[in-house]
Short mmCIF file of C-alpha atoms in Angstrom, two decimals:
data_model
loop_
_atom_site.label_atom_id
_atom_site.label_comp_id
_atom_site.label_asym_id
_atom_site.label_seq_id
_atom_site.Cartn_x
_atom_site.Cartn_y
_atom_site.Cartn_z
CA UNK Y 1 147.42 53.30 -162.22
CA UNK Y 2 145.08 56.40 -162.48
CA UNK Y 3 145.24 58.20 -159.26
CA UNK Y 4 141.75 59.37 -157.34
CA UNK Y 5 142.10 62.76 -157.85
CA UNK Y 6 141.72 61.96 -162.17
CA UNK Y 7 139.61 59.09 -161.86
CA UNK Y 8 136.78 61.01 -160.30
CA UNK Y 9 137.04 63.07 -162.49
CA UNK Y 10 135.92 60.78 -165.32
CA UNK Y 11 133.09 59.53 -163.31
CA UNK Y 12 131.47 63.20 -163.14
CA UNK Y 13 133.36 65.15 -161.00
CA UNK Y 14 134.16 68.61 -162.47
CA UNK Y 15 137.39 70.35 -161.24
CA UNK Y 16 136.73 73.99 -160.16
CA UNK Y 17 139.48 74.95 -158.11
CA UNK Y 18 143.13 73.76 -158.30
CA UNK Y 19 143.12 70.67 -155.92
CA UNK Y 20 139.03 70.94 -155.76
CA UNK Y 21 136.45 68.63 -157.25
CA UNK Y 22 132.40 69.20 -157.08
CA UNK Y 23 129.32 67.44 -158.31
CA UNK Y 24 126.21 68.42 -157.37
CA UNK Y 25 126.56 69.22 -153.29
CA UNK Y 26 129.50 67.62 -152.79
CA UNK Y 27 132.81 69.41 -152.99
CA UNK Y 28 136.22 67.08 -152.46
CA UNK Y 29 139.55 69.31 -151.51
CA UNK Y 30 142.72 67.96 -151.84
CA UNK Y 31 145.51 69.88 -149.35
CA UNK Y 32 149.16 69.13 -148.49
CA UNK Y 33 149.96 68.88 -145.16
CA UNK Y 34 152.03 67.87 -142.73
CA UNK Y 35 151.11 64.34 -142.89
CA UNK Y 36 150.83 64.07 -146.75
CA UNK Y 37 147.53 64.54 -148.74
CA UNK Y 38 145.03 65.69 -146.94
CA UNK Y 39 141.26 64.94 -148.71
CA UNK Y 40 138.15 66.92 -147.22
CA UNK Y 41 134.89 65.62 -148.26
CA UNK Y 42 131.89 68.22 -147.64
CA UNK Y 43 128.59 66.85 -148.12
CA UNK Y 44 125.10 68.13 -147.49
CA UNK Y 45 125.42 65.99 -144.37
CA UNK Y 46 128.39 67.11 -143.37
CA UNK Y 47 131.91 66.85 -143.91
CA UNK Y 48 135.20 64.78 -143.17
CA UNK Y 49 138.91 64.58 -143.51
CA UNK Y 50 141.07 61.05 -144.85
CA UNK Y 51 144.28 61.21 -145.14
CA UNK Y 52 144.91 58.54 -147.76
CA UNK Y 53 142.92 57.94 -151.34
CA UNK Y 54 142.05 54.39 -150.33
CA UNK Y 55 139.88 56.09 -146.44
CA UNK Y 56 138.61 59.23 -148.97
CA UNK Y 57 137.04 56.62 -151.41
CA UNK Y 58 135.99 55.01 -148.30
CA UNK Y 59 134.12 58.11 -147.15
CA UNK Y 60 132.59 58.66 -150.48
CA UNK Y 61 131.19 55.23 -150.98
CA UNK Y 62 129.77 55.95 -146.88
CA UNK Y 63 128.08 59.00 -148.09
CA UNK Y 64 126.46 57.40 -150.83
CA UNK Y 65 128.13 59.68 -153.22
CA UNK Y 66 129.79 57.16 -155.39
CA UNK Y 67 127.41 54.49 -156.71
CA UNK Y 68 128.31 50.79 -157.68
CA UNK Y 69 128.64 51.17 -161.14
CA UNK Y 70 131.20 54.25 -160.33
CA UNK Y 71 133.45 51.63 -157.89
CA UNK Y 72 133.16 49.29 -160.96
CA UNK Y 73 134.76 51.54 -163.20
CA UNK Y 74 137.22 52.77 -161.20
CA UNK Y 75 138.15 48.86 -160.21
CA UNK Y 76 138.07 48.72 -164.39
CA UNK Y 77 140.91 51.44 -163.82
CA UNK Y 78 143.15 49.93 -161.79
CA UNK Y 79 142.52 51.10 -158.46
CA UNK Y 80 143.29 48.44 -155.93
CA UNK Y 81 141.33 49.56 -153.10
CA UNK Y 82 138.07 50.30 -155.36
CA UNK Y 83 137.89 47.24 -155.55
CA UNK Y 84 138.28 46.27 -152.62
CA UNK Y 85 135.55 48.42 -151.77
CA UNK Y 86 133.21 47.22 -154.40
CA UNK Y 87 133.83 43.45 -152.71
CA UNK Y 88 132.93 45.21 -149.20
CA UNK Y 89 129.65 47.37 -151.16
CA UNK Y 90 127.27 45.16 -149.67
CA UNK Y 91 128.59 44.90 -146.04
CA UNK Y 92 128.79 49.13 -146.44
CA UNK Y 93 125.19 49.46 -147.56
CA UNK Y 94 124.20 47.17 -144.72
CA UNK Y 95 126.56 49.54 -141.97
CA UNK Y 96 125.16 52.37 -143.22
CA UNK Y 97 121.36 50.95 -142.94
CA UNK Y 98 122.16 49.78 -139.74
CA UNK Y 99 123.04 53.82 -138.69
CA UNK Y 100 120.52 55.27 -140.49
CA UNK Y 101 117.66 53.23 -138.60
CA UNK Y 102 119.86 53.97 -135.23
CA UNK Y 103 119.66 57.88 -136.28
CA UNK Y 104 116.00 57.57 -137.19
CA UNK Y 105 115.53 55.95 -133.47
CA UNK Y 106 117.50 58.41 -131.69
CA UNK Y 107 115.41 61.41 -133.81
CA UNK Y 108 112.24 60.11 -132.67
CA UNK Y 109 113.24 60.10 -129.08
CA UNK Y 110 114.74 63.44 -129.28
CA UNK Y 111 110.70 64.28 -130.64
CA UNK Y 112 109.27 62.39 -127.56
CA UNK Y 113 111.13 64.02 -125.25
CA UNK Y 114 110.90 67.32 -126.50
CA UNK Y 115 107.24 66.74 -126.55
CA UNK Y 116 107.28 65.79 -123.19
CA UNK Y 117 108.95 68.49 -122.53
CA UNK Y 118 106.28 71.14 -124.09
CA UNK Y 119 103.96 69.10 -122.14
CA UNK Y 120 104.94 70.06 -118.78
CA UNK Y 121 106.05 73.90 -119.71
CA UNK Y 122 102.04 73.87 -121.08
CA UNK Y 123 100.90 72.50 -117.65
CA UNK Y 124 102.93 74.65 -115.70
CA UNK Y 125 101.93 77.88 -117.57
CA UNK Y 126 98.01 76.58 -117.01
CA UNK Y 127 98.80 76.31 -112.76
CA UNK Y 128 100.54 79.79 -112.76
CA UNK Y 129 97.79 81.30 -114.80
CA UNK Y 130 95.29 79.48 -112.22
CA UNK Y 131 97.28 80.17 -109.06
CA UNK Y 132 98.68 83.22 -109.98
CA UNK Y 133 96.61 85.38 -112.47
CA UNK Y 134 93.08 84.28 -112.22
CA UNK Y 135 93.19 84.99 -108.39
CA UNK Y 136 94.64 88.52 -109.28
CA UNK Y 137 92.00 88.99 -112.27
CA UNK Y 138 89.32 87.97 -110.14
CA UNK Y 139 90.32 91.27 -107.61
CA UNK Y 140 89.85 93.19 -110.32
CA UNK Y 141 86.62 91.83 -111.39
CA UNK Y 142 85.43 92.85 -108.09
CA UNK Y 143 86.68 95.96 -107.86
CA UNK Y 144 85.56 97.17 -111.29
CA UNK Y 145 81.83 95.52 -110.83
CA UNK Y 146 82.84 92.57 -113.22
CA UNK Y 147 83.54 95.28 -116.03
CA UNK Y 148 86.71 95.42 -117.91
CA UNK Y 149 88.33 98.44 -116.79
CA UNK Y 150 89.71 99.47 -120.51
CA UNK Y 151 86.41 98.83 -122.50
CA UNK Y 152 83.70 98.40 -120.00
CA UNK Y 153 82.73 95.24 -121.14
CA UNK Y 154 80.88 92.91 -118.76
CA UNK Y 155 82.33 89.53 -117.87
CA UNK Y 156 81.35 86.95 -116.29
CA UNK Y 157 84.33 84.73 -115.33
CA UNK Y 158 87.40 85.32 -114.92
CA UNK Y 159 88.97 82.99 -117.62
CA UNK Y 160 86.65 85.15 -120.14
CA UNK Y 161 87.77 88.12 -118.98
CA UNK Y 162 91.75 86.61 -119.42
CA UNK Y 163 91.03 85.58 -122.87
CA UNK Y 164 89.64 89.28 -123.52
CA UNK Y 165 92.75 90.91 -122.26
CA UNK Y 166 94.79 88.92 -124.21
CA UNK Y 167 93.01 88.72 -127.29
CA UNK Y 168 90.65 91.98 -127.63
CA UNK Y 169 90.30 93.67 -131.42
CA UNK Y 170 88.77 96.76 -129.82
CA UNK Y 171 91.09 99.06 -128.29
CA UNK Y 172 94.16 96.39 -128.38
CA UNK Y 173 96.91 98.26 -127.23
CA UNK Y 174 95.17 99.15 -124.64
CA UNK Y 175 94.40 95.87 -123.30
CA UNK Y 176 97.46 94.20 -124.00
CA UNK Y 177 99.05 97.24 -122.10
CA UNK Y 178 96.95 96.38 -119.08
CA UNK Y 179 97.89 93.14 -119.28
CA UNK Y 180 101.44 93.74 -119.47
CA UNK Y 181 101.06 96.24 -116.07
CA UNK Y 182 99.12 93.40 -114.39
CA UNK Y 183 102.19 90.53 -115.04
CA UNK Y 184 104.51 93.03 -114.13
CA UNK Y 185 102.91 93.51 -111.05
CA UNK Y 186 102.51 90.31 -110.30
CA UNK Y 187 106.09 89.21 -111.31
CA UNK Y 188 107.77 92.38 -110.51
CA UNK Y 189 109.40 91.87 -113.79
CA UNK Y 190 109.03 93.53 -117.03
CA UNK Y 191 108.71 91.49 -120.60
#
């Protein structure tokens, strides 16, 4: 009987390290440890540790780096548990289906609920600018004769005269300085 280590090796897997396989992004390391052979599997989704040849084949048939026709030659080999795991293929493909759809769920409600989430940080940051800044911009509106105290600018609401502060090409450092004094201010905080 071939062991894993040379068998992968004649299905693709170049050796470039002592005790290290790779082919393509996936690297295999071989260590001995307390417990015997120790095989790390690193992936591009990750990475593992078996602690037998029979669980590391496992892992690489789980990560879809070994294909059927692979377990089929290593079963032509004489590797017991390939083929055992070429008469469980089917029942693997299905598992792994069966977590893939689960991890496609659980990514889409991650989405929602960050969505949700941006959705109330937006609707909180429209009140405080309403509650907060308007009323202060409006003072100032009043105070300078509805002029924009940088440029001179006349405005006629208050929301126009935010959007100026905060997006002006004339004089911008200016504004956005005056802007920065008025949050400051207002939150007795500096950004």
């Amino acid at each position: 009987m071939v062991s894993l280590f040379k068998a992968l090796m004649m299905i693709g897997f170049e050796h470039v390290a002592p005790r290290t396989l790779q082919r393509g992004n996936t690297t295999i390391f071989v260590y001995h440890g307390i417990y015997g052979l120790k095989w790390v599997i690193n992936t591009q989704f990750g990475s593992a540790s078996y602690y037998s040849q029979k669980d590391a084949l496992h892992g690489l048939v789980l990560r879809l780096v070994i294909s059927k026709e692979e377990l089929e030659f290593l079963a032509s080999l004489g590797i017991d548990y390939a083929r055992e795991e070429l008469e469980n293929y089917e029942r693997t493909l299905k598992k792994i289906e069966a977590g893939g759809i689960k991890a496609i769920r659980e990514y889409l409600r991650s989405l929602e609920k960050r969505e949700e989430n941006n959705t109330n940080l937006k609707n909180i940051e429209m009140q405080f600018r309403k509650q907060v800044i308007y009323p202060y911009l409006e003072r100032i509106l009043v105070e300078t004769k509805s002029r924009c105290p940088i440029c001179g600018r006349l405005m006629i609401e208050t929301d126009e005269f935010y959007n100026h502060l905060r997006s002006s090409r004339y004089r911008k450092i200016e504004h956005e300085e005056f802007f920065r004094k008025i949050i400051e201010e207002i939150t007795n905080l500096s950004p």
